[in-house]
Short mmCIF file of C-alpha atoms in Angstrom, two decimals:
data_model
loop_
_atom_site.label_atom_id
_atom_site.label_comp_id
_atom_site.label_asym_id
_atom_site.label_seq_id
_atom_site.Cartn_x
_atom_site.Cartn_y
_atom_site.Cartn_z
CA UNK A 1 125.08 51.92 108.78
CA UNK A 2 126.73 50.67 112.16
CA UNK A 3 129.16 52.69 114.33
CA UNK A 4 131.96 50.63 113.13
CA UNK A 5 131.31 51.89 109.57
CA UNK A 6 131.73 55.31 110.39
CA UNK A 7 135.49 55.65 109.23
CA UNK A 8 137.16 59.20 109.02
CA UNK A 9 136.79 59.07 105.11
CA UNK A 10 132.87 58.47 105.31
CA UNK A 11 132.39 61.21 107.84
CA UNK A 12 134.00 63.64 105.60
CA UNK A 13 132.16 62.46 102.74
CA UNK A 14 128.92 63.11 104.73
CA UNK A 15 130.09 66.50 105.89
CA UNK A 16 130.85 67.76 102.13
CA UNK A 17 127.61 66.27 101.10
CA UNK A 18 125.83 68.30 103.57
CA UNK A 19 127.68 71.49 102.59
CA UNK A 20 126.92 70.73 98.93
CA UNK A 21 123.25 70.49 99.54
CA UNK A 22 123.15 73.49 101.90
CA UNK A 23 124.96 75.48 99.22
CA UNK A 24 122.64 74.45 96.65
CA UNK A 25 119.54 75.45 98.92
CA UNK A 26 120.83 78.71 99.51
CA UNK A 27 122.23 79.80 96.36
CA UNK A 28 119.85 78.38 93.87
CA UNK A 29 117.96 81.14 92.50
CA UNK A 30 114.80 79.19 91.67
CA UNK A 31 114.63 77.79 95.34
CA UNK A 32 115.19 81.14 96.89
CA UNK A 33 112.50 82.62 94.70
CA UNK A 34 109.92 80.04 95.57
CA UNK A 35 111.02 80.25 99.23
CA UNK A 36 110.59 84.26 99.15
CA UNK A 37 107.22 83.77 97.43
CA UNK A 38 106.02 81.78 100.17
CA UNK A 39 106.68 84.22 102.73
CA UNK A 40 105.28 87.07 100.85
CA UNK A 41 102.12 85.26 100.12
CA UNK A 42 101.86 84.26 103.97
CA UNK A 43 102.26 88.07 104.80
CA UNK A 44 99.72 89.12 102.63
CA UNK A 45 97.24 86.44 103.88
CA UNK A 46 98.00 87.61 107.41
CA UNK A 47 96.94 90.99 106.51
CA UNK A 48 93.37 89.78 105.55
CA UNK A 49 93.17 91.28 102.11
CA UNK A 50 89.27 90.91 101.75
CA UNK A 51 89.05 93.06 104.97
CA UNK A 52 91.10 95.81 103.47
CA UNK A 53 87.87 96.95 101.70
CA UNK A 54 86.28 97.63 105.19
CA UNK A 55 88.86 100.14 105.77
CA UNK A 56 88.52 101.54 102.23
CA UNK A 57 84.73 101.92 102.79
CA UNK A 58 85.31 103.69 106.22
CA UNK A 59 88.05 106.08 105.01
CA UNK A 60 85.92 106.97 101.72
CA UNK A 61 82.62 107.30 103.81
CA UNK A 62 84.48 109.58 106.19
CA UNK A 63 85.86 111.64 103.38
CA UNK A 64 82.40 111.86 102.05
CA UNK A 65 81.34 113.89 105.28
CA UNK A 66 83.84 116.52 104.49
CA UNK A 67 82.96 119.56 102.06
CA UNK A 68 85.99 119.00 99.72
CA UNK A 69 85.83 115.35 98.84
CA UNK A 70 87.83 114.18 95.93
CA UNK A 71 89.00 110.77 94.65
CA UNK A 72 91.90 112.57 93.04
CA UNK A 73 93.23 113.83 96.18
CA UNK A 74 96.82 112.32 96.56
CA UNK A 75 96.41 112.09 100.31
CA UNK A 76 93.33 109.84 100.02
CA UNK A 77 95.24 107.54 97.63
CA UNK A 78 98.15 107.52 100.10
CA UNK A 79 95.80 106.85 103.19
CA UNK A 80 94.14 103.86 101.18
CA UNK A 81 97.64 102.31 100.59
CA UNK A 82 98.37 102.67 104.36
CA UNK A 83 95.14 100.88 105.28
CA UNK A 84 95.81 98.20 102.80
CA UNK A 85 98.96 95.96 103.55
CA UNK A 86 100.94 98.07 106.08
CA UNK A 87 98.36 98.91 108.95
CA UNK A 88 96.19 95.67 108.11
CA UNK A 89 99.46 93.67 108.50
CA UNK A 90 100.00 95.58 111.90
CA UNK A 91 96.52 94.92 113.13
CA UNK A 92 96.26 91.23 112.24
CA UNK A 93 99.90 90.00 112.56
CA UNK A 94 100.01 91.32 116.20
CA UNK A 95 96.68 89.84 116.91
CA UNK A 96 97.48 86.40 115.30
CA UNK A 97 100.82 86.55 117.69
CA UNK A 98 98.74 86.79 120.84
CA UNK A 99 95.86 84.30 119.50
CA UNK A 100 98.15 81.49 118.54
CA UNK A 101 96.39 79.26 121.21
CA UNK A 102 92.73 80.02 120.21
CA UNK A 103 93.43 80.37 116.66
CA UNK A 104 94.60 76.60 116.49
CA UNK A 105 91.30 75.76 117.95
CA UNK A 106 89.18 78.17 115.69
CA UNK A 107 87.91 76.17 112.43
CA UNK A 108 87.39 79.70 110.84
CA UNK A 109 91.29 80.18 110.82
CA UNK A 110 93.18 79.17 107.53
CA UNK A 111 90.44 80.76 105.49
CA UNK A 112 89.76 84.47 104.58
CA UNK A 113 88.89 85.16 108.37
CA UNK A 114 92.32 84.73 109.34
CA UNK A 115 95.61 82.86 108.87
CA UNK A 116 96.77 79.87 110.91
CA UNK A 117 100.50 80.06 111.71
CA UNK A 118 102.66 77.31 112.61
CA UNK A 119 105.98 77.87 114.84
CA UNK A 120 107.83 78.46 111.41
CA UNK A 121 106.03 81.59 110.84
CA UNK A 122 104.63 82.68 114.26
CA UNK A 123 108.17 83.95 115.07
CA UNK A 124 108.06 86.53 112.47
CA UNK A 125 104.60 87.93 113.32
CA UNK A 126 105.77 90.74 115.54
CA UNK A 127 108.53 91.83 113.12
CA UNK A 128 105.90 91.73 110.26
CA UNK A 129 103.45 93.72 112.43
CA UNK A 130 105.78 96.35 113.79
CA UNK A 131 107.26 97.02 110.26
CA UNK A 132 103.69 97.49 108.94
CA UNK A 133 103.12 99.99 111.76
CA UNK A 134 106.47 101.99 111.08
CA UNK A 135 105.53 102.26 107.37
CA UNK A 136 101.86 103.53 108.13
CA UNK A 137 103.28 106.06 110.69
CA UNK A 138 105.71 107.35 108.15
CA UNK A 139 103.17 107.77 105.40
CA UNK A 140 100.70 109.27 107.81
CA UNK A 141 103.30 112.01 108.77
CA UNK A 142 103.20 113.26 105.30
CA UNK A 143 99.57 113.57 105.29
CA UNK A 144 98.99 115.81 108.26
CA UNK A 145 99.64 115.92 112.04
CA UNK A 146 96.11 115.17 112.98
CA UNK A 147 95.93 111.99 110.71
CA UNK A 148 99.13 110.84 112.36
CA UNK A 149 97.81 111.71 115.76
CA UNK A 150 94.64 109.65 114.92
CA UNK A 151 96.52 106.87 113.48
CA UNK A 152 98.85 106.52 116.66
CA UNK A 153 95.62 106.48 118.90
CA UNK A 154 94.13 103.96 116.80
CA UNK A 155 97.38 101.78 117.08
CA UNK A 156 97.61 102.03 120.53
CA UNK A 157 93.96 100.83 121.17
CA UNK A 158 94.39 98.02 118.63
CA UNK A 159 97.55 96.88 120.20
CA UNK A 160 96.19 96.78 123.80
CA UNK A 161 93.19 94.77 122.29
CA UNK A 162 95.33 92.12 121.42
CA UNK A 163 98.40 92.24 123.76
CA UNK A 164 98.60 90.32 126.85
CA UNK A 165 98.20 93.11 129.19
CA UNK A 166 95.49 94.56 129.32
CA UNK A 167 94.34 92.48 126.42
CA UNK A 168 90.92 94.34 126.00
CA UNK A 169 89.71 91.33 123.89
CA UNK A 170 89.22 89.31 127.27
CA UNK A 171 87.28 92.13 128.77
CA UNK A 172 83.49 91.65 128.15
CA UNK A 173 81.97 94.71 126.13
CA UNK A 174 85.25 96.44 126.19
CA UNK A 175 86.30 94.10 123.42
CA UNK A 176 83.51 95.06 121.09
CA UNK A 177 83.80 98.73 122.12
CA UNK A 178 87.58 98.96 121.22
CA UNK A 179 87.80 96.21 118.44
CA UNK A 180 84.54 97.33 116.83
CA UNK A 181 83.01 100.62 117.83
CA UNK A 182 86.26 102.79 118.39
CA UNK A 183 88.06 100.83 115.40
CA UNK A 184 85.44 101.58 112.81
CA UNK A 185 84.83 105.16 114.18
CA UNK A 186 88.44 106.30 114.23
CA UNK A 187 89.04 104.72 110.68
CA UNK A 188 86.27 106.73 109.40
CA UNK A 189 87.44 110.10 111.33
CA UNK A 190 90.87 109.60 109.62
CA UNK A 191 89.13 109.67 106.31
CA UNK A 192 87.31 112.76 107.35
CA UNK A 193 90.53 114.62 108.46
CA UNK A 194 92.27 113.74 105.29
CA UNK A 195 90.22 116.12 103.66
CA UNK A 196 89.28 118.66 106.34
CA UNK A 197 92.75 118.86 107.63
CA UNK A 198 93.89 120.45 110.98
CA UNK A 199 91.08 123.08 110.68
CA UNK A 200 88.20 120.56 111.24
CA UNK A 201 85.97 120.74 114.27
CA UNK A 202 85.98 117.59 116.38
CA UNK A 203 82.45 118.15 117.25
CA UNK A 204 81.71 117.32 113.57
CA UNK A 205 82.65 113.80 114.01
CA UNK A 206 79.85 113.51 116.50
CA UNK A 207 76.82 113.71 113.87
CA UNK A 208 74.68 110.66 113.08
CA UNK A 209 76.84 109.35 110.15
CA UNK A 210 79.90 108.70 112.47
CA UNK A 211 77.72 107.25 115.18
CA UNK A 212 76.15 105.05 112.65
CA UNK A 213 79.28 103.52 111.61
CA UNK A 214 80.33 103.26 115.29
CA UNK A 215 77.42 101.23 116.32
CA UNK A 216 77.72 99.15 113.15
CA UNK A 217 81.24 98.12 114.13
CA UNK A 218 80.11 97.57 117.55
CA UNK A 219 77.50 95.32 116.46
CA UNK A 220 79.66 93.34 113.98
CA UNK A 221 82.33 92.82 116.59
CA UNK A 222 79.80 91.21 118.90
CA UNK A 223 78.64 88.97 116.31
CA UNK A 224 82.16 88.02 115.56
CA UNK A 225 82.47 86.96 119.31
CA UNK A 226 79.62 84.81 118.92
CA UNK A 227 80.97 83.13 115.97
CA UNK A 228 84.19 82.44 117.81
CA UNK A 229 82.55 81.67 121.23
CA UNK A 230 83.61 78.03 121.48
CA UNK A 231 87.45 78.45 120.45
CA UNK A 232 87.51 81.70 122.76
CA UNK A 233 85.92 79.50 125.69
CA UNK A 234 88.55 76.51 125.10
CA UNK A 235 91.34 79.16 125.06
CA UNK A 236 89.97 80.84 128.06
CA UNK A 237 89.63 84.21 126.53
CA UNK A 238 86.66 86.03 128.31
CA UNK A 239 85.01 87.70 125.35
CA UNK A 240 81.51 89.13 125.51
CA UNK A 241 79.93 85.91 124.08
CA UNK A 242 81.93 83.84 126.60
CA UNK A 243 80.98 85.93 129.69
CA UNK A 244 77.39 86.78 128.66
CA UNK A 245 76.34 83.79 126.39
CA UNK A 246 75.62 83.65 122.83
CA UNK A 247 71.83 84.42 122.96
CA UNK A 248 72.42 87.56 124.92
CA UNK A 249 75.07 89.04 122.85
CA UNK A 250 73.04 88.10 119.78
CA UNK A 251 69.97 90.04 121.28
CA UNK A 252 72.43 93.09 122.20
CA UNK A 253 73.56 92.94 118.38
CA UNK A 254 69.86 93.05 116.97
CA UNK A 255 68.88 96.00 119.61
CA UNK A 256 72.09 98.02 118.34
CA UNK A 257 71.38 97.39 114.60
CA UNK A 258 67.55 98.40 115.35
CA UNK A 259 68.77 101.61 116.53
CA UNK A 260 71.07 101.90 113.40
CA UNK A 261 67.74 101.57 111.31
CA UNK A 262 66.39 104.59 113.25
CA UNK A 263 69.52 106.53 112.57
CA UNK A 264 69.55 105.73 108.84
CA UNK A 265 65.69 106.24 108.43
CA UNK A 266 65.91 108.81 105.74
CA UNK A 267 68.31 106.89 103.46
CA UNK A 268 66.90 103.45 102.01
CA UNK A 269 70.42 102.43 100.85
CA UNK A 270 71.55 102.17 104.40
CA UNK A 271 68.35 100.58 105.53
CA UNK A 272 68.94 97.92 103.06
CA UNK A 273 72.24 96.97 104.24
CA UNK A 274 71.52 97.25 108.05
CA UNK A 275 68.35 95.11 107.32
CA UNK A 276 70.57 92.54 105.75
CA UNK A 277 73.05 92.51 108.96
CA UNK A 278 70.01 92.07 111.28
CA UNK A 279 68.84 89.04 109.33
CA UNK A 280 72.30 87.51 109.50
CA UNK A 281 72.43 88.60 113.05
CA UNK A 282 69.22 86.81 114.01
CA UNK A 283 70.37 83.48 112.39
CA UNK A 284 73.12 83.72 114.89
CA UNK A 285 70.49 82.25 117.40
CA UNK A 286 70.75 78.84 115.80
CA UNK A 287 73.97 76.86 115.95
CA UNK A 288 73.07 75.29 112.50
CA UNK A 289 73.30 78.73 111.02
CA UNK A 290 76.03 79.96 113.07
CA UNK A 291 78.39 77.43 112.13
CA UNK A 292 77.41 77.71 108.48
CA UNK A 293 80.55 78.93 106.65
CA UNK A 294 78.73 80.37 103.64
CA UNK A 295 76.49 82.74 106.03
CA UNK A 296 79.72 83.68 107.80
CA UNK A 297 81.34 84.60 104.43
CA UNK A 298 78.48 86.60 103.50
CA UNK A 299 78.00 88.35 106.64
CA UNK A 300 81.87 88.99 107.45
CA UNK A 301 83.32 89.48 104.07
CA UNK A 302 80.92 89.77 101.18
CA UNK A 303 78.54 92.53 102.68
CA UNK A 304 81.56 94.83 103.32
CA UNK A 305 82.88 93.87 99.97
CA UNK A 306 79.33 94.65 98.29
CA UNK A 307 78.97 97.86 100.25
CA UNK A 308 82.31 99.15 99.09
CA UNK A 309 81.39 98.46 95.47
CA UNK A 310 77.87 100.27 96.05
CA UNK A 311 79.70 103.12 97.76
CA UNK A 312 81.76 103.63 94.56
CA UNK A 313 78.68 103.26 92.05
CA UNK A 314 76.42 105.55 94.07
CA UNK A 315 79.11 108.13 94.35
CA UNK A 316 79.05 108.21 90.65
CA UNK A 317 75.45 108.13 90.38
CA UNK A 318 74.50 110.54 93.20
CA UNK A 319 76.74 111.24 96.02
CA UNK A 320 73.76 112.51 97.95
CA UNK A 321 72.51 109.11 98.27
CA UNK A 322 75.39 108.39 100.53
CA UNK A 323 74.40 111.14 103.21
CA UNK A 324 72.47 110.42 106.36
#
């Protein structure tokens, strides 16, 4: 169509046609439903559902260190719900917002290890994340003041891990301490205080069981920086693996896990799982195995899921098997 063909009548026809299409799109229930389901699916995938089980394991394991653990306690059910979609969405939506650049370079994104966002959904990440945080804190308020305090502390640390300033993720070793060690430790402590309440002694959270979890979280995060070393280096994110090199960080990871073997020396269940982590960590020296998606899947997702299932089974068989 040339400019001379654009008569007033044809322009009006085009305008009305556009209005009809827009009205159909906005008010057609099937279309709206499909669009809504697409966003819901994106929100759930952003929260890393498979990683929810890491939270569940830490919360329950923390609760098992108390003297009054019960699966039927309403507060346990509530805190598990908090650490499923709401709090996980806060953690990963905020992280994804600040990591948009490196995620585009990361082949692991767009899988269970994390969502890859386009500009279309990236603009919603902060809204999703802060909504999840508000829901989480409101629920924690009804559990106990101590659980609320711990969740606020954990939220602040994880926000600063991802945020542009101070961006703990780009500070070598601090990235693993905050994003791994303290993350795991405080989540476990939350589970402990759900049962012990405000009467719990903070010193009781410094026993080997809590230290073991903190060190496993530290080693796991260090290994994560090894797997993401290339995209982080290209995005100029100075993680532990980028700063020290893959081999040195892998060695540090092994040493930490060997000390974990010592802490769990009296429990063959924990010795078995930590030995599996050491084996996977050792394979990190080789680029061939480091880039193998199946091994990443086993180490990063299926071992935590397997441990969660084993935790439930062992609790039914003999809860003492979960003591260190």
